[in-house]
Amino acid sequence: MDTVVVALWLIFLVAAVFYVRRARHPDARPLAAYLIFILAFTASAFVAFVTVSMILVGLDRSDATAHPVGAALFLVLVFAPAFVIGRWQIRKPPRPSPEP
């Protein structure tokens, strides 16, 4: 299972390169936009995962993710907001460099 998760994450990282290249702000540097997207996506997905998991455990419904529909809903609740936040971050114009 661990190798599957790592393989899927690596596939996501490669796919994100092509997505960020298209979706970033025109003035943003490609590497900076990619790193911002990955960081924002990962951090917000982690927060959403923990939050949704705690809500399910608190409601004593943690077995809901054992069913395919429940698992799909869980993934949507975790990754959809993470994707929106990552996209929002890379679409913002870069800050101007401070002049000395």
Coordinates of N, CA and C in Angstrom, one line a residue:
M1 N 0.8 -1.2 0.0 CA 0.0 0.0 0.0 C 0.9 1.3 0.0
D2 N 1.9 1.2 0.7 CA 2.8 2.4 0.8 C 3.4 2.7 -0.6
T3 N 3.8 1.7 -1.3 CA 4.4 2.0 -2.6 C 3.3 2.6 -3.6
V4 N 2.1 2.1 -3.5 CA 1.0 2.7 -4.3 C 0.8 4.2 -4.0
V5 N 0.8 4.5 -2.7 CA 0.6 5.9 -2.3 C 1.8 6.8 -2.8
V6 N 3.0 6.3 -2.7 CA 4.2 7.0 -3.1 C 4.1 7.2 -4.6
A7 N 3.8 6.1 -5.3 CA 3.7 6.2 -6.8 C 2.6 7.2 -7.3
L8 N 1.5 7.2 -6.6 CA 0.4 8.1 -7.0 C 0.8 9.6 -6.7
W9 N 1.5 9.8 -5.6 CA 2.0 11.1 -5.2 C 3.0 11.6 -6.3
L10 N 3.9 10.7 -6.7 CA 4.9 11.1 -7.7 C 4.2 11.4 -9.1
I11 N 3.2 10.6 -9.4 CA 2.5 10.9 -10.6 C 1.8 12.3 -10.5
F12 N 1.3 12.6 -9.3 CA 0.6 13.9 -9.1 C 1.7 15.0 -9.2
L13 N 2.9 14.8 -8.7 CA 3.9 15.9 -8.8 C 4.3 16.1 -10.2
V14 N 4.4 15.1 -11.0 CA 4.7 15.3 -12.4 C 3.6 16.0 -13.2
A15 N 2.4 15.5 -12.9 CA 1.2 16.2 -13.6 C 1.1 17.6 -13.2
A16 N 1.4 18.0 -12.0 CA 1.3 19.3 -11.5 C 2.3 20.3 -12.3
V17 N 3.4 19.8 -12.8 CA 4.3 20.6 -13.5 C 3.6 21.1 -14.8
F18 N 2.9 20.3 -15.5 CA 2.2 20.7 -16.7 C 1.0 21.6 -16.4
Y19 N 0.3 21.3 -15.3 CA -0.9 22.1 -14.9 C -0.4 23.5 -14.5
V20 N 0.6 23.6 -13.7 CA 1.1 24.9 -13.2 C 1.6 25.7 -14.4
R21 N 2.3 25.1 -15.3 CA 2.8 25.8 -16.5 C 1.7 26.6 -17.2
R22 N 0.5 26.0 -17.3 CA -0.6 26.6 -17.9 C -1.4 27.6 -17.1
A23 N -1.5 27.3 -15.8 CA -2.4 28.0 -14.9 C -1.7 29.2 -14.1
R24 N -0.4 29.3 -14.1 CA 0.2 30.3 -13.3 C 0.0 31.7 -13.8
H25 N 0.3 32.7 -13.0 CA 0.2 34.0 -13.4 C 1.3 34.3 -14.4
P26 N 1.1 35.1 -15.4 CA 2.1 35.3 -16.4 C 3.4 35.9 -15.9
D27 N 3.4 36.6 -14.8 CA 4.6 37.3 -14.3 C 5.3 36.4 -13.3
A28 N 4.7 35.3 -12.9 CA 5.3 34.4 -11.9 C 6.4 33.5 -12.6
R29 N 7.4 33.2 -11.9 CA 8.4 32.3 -12.4 C 7.9 30.9 -12.3
P30 N 8.2 30.0 -13.3 CA 7.6 28.7 -13.3 C 8.0 27.8 -12.1
L31 N 9.2 27.8 -11.7 CA 9.6 27.0 -10.5 C 9.0 27.5 -9.3
A32 N 8.9 28.8 -9.1 CA 8.3 29.4 -7.9 C 6.8 29.0 -7.9
A33 N 6.2 29.2 -9.0 CA 4.7 28.8 -9.1 C 4.5 27.4 -8.7
Y34 N 5.3 26.5 -9.3 CA 5.2 25.0 -9.0 C 5.4 24.8 -7.5
L35 N 6.4 25.3 -6.9 CA 6.6 25.1 -5.5 C 5.5 25.6 -4.6
I36 N 5.0 26.8 -5.0 CA 3.9 27.4 -4.3 C 2.7 26.5 -4.4
F37 N 2.4 26.0 -5.6 CA 1.2 25.1 -5.8 C 1.3 23.8 -4.9
I38 N 2.5 23.2 -5.0 CA 2.7 22.0 -4.3 C 2.6 22.2 -2.8
L39 N 3.2 23.3 -2.3 CA 3.1 23.5 -0.8 C 1.7 23.9 -0.4
A40 N 1.0 24.7 -1.1 CA -0.3 25.1 -0.8 C -1.3 23.9 -0.8
F41 N -1.1 23.1 -1.9 CA -2.0 21.9 -2.1 C -1.7 20.9 -0.9
T42 N -0.5 20.6 -0.6 CA -0.1 19.6 0.4 C -0.6 20.1 1.8
A43 N -0.3 21.3 2.1 CA -0.7 21.8 3.4 C -2.2 21.9 3.6
S44 N -2.9 22.3 2.6 CA -4.4 22.4 2.7 C -5.0 21.0 2.7
A45 N -4.5 20.1 1.9 CA -5.0 18.7 1.9 C -4.7 18.1 3.2
F46 N -3.6 18.3 3.9 CA -3.3 17.7 5.2 C -4.3 18.3 6.2
V47 N -4.6 19.6 6.2 CA -5.5 20.2 7.1 C -6.9 19.6 6.9
A48 N -7.3 19.5 5.6 CA -8.7 19.0 5.3 C -8.8 17.5 5.7
F49 N -7.7 16.7 5.5 CA -7.7 15.3 5.8 C -7.9 15.1 7.3
V50 N -7.2 15.9 8.1 CA -7.3 15.8 9.5 C -8.6 16.2 10.0
T51 N -9.1 17.3 9.5 CA -10.4 17.9 9.9 C -11.5 16.9 9.6
V52 N -11.6 16.4 8.3 CA -12.7 15.5 8.0 C -12.6 14.2 8.7
S53 N -11.3 13.7 8.9 CA -11.2 12.5 9.7 C -11.6 12.7 11.2
M54 N -11.3 13.8 11.8 CA -11.7 14.0 13.1 C -13.3 14.2 13.2
I55 N -13.9 14.8 12.2 CA -15.3 14.9 12.2 C -16.0 13.5 12.1
L56 N -15.4 12.7 11.2 CA -16.0 11.3 11.1 C -15.8 10.5 12.3
V57 N -14.7 10.6 13.0 CA -14.5 9.9 14.2 C -15.4 10.4 15.3
G58 N -15.5 11.7 15.4 CA -16.4 12.3 16.4 C -17.8 11.9 16.2
L59 N -18.2 11.7 15.0 CA -19.6 11.3 14.7 C -19.8 9.8 14.7
D60 N -18.7 9.1 15.0 CA -18.6 7.6 15.0 C -19.0 7.0 13.7
R61 N -18.5 7.7 12.6 CA -18.8 7.3 11.2 C -17.6 7.0 10.4
S62 N -16.5 6.6 11.1 CA -15.2 6.4 10.4 C -15.3 5.2 9.5
D63 N -16.3 4.3 9.7 CA -16.4 3.2 8.8 C -17.1 3.6 7.4
A64 N -17.5 4.8 7.3 CA -18.1 5.3 6.0 C -17.1 5.3 4.9
T65 N -15.8 5.4 5.2 CA -14.8 5.4 4.1 C -14.5 4.0 3.6
A66 N -15.1 3.0 4.2 CA -14.8 1.6 3.7 C -15.7 1.3 2.5
H67 N -16.7 2.1 2.2 CA -17.5 1.9 1.1 C -17.0 2.8 -0.1
P68 N -17.1 2.4 -1.3 CA -16.6 3.2 -2.4 C -17.2 4.6 -2.5
V69 N -18.4 4.8 -2.3 CA -19.1 6.1 -2.4 C -18.5 7.0 -1.2
G70 N -18.5 6.4 0.0 CA -17.9 7.2 1.1 C -16.5 7.6 0.9
A71 N -15.7 6.7 0.4 CA -14.3 7.0 0.1 C -14.1 8.0 -1.0
A72 N -15.0 8.0 -2.0 CA -14.9 9.0 -3.1 C -15.3 10.4 -2.5
L73 N -16.3 10.4 -1.7 CA -16.8 11.7 -1.1 C -15.7 12.2 -0.2
F74 N -15.0 11.3 0.6 CA -13.9 11.8 1.5 C -12.8 12.4 0.6
L75 N -12.4 11.7 -0.5 CA -11.4 12.3 -1.3 C -11.7 13.6 -1.9
V76 N -13.0 13.7 -2.3 CA -13.5 15.0 -2.9 C -13.4 16.1 -1.8
L77 N -13.8 15.8 -0.6 CA -13.8 16.8 0.5 C -12.4 17.2 0.9
V78 N -11.4 16.3 0.6 CA -10.0 16.6 1.0 C -9.3 17.3 -0.2
F79 N -9.4 16.8 -1.4 CA -8.6 17.3 -2.5 C -9.2 18.4 -3.3
A80 N -10.5 18.6 -3.3 CA -11.1 19.7 -4.1 C -10.7 21.0 -3.5
P81 N -10.9 21.2 -2.2 CA -10.5 22.5 -1.6 C -9.0 22.7 -1.7
A82 N -8.2 21.7 -1.6 CA -6.7 21.8 -1.7 C -6.4 22.3 -3.1
F83 N -7.0 21.7 -4.1 CA -6.8 22.1 -5.5 C -7.1 23.6 -5.7
V84 N -8.3 24.0 -5.2 CA -8.8 25.4 -5.3 C -7.8 26.4 -4.6
I85 N -7.3 26.0 -3.5 CA -6.4 26.9 -2.7 C -5.0 26.9 -3.5
G86 N -4.6 25.8 -4.0 CA -3.3 25.8 -4.8 C -3.4 26.7 -6.0
R87 N -4.5 26.5 -6.7 CA -4.8 27.3 -7.9 C -4.8 28.8 -7.6
W88 N -5.5 29.1 -6.5 CA -5.7 30.5 -6.1 C -4.3 31.1 -5.8
Q89 N -3.4 30.4 -5.2 CA -2.1 30.9 -4.9 C -1.2 31.1 -6.1
I90 N -1.3 30.3 -7.1 CA -0.5 30.5 -8.3 C -1.0 31.5 -9.2
R91 N -2.3 31.8 -9.1 CA -2.9 32.8 -10.0 C -2.6 34.3 -9.5
K92 N -2.2 34.4 -8.2 CA -2.0 35.7 -7.7 C -0.7 36.3 -8.3
P93 N -0.7 37.6 -8.6 CA 0.6 38.2 -9.1 C 1.7 38.1 -8.1
P94 N 2.9 38.0 -8.5 CA 4.1 37.9 -7.6 C 4.3 39.3 -6.9
R95 N 4.8 39.3 -5.7 CA 5.1 40.5 -5.0 C 6.3 41.2 -5.7
P96 N 6.3 42.5 -5.8 CA 7.5 43.2 -6.3 C 8.7 43.0 -5.4
S97 N 9.8 43.0 -6.0 CA 11.1 42.8 -5.2 C 11.3 44.1 -4.5
P98 N 11.7 44.0 -3.2 CA 12.0 45.3 -2.5 C 13.3 45.9 -3.0
E99 N 13.3 47.2 -3.2 CA 14.4 47.9 -3.7 C 15.3 48.4 -2.5
P100 N 16.6 48.1 -2.6 CA 17.5 48.5 -1.5 C 17.7 49.9 -1.4

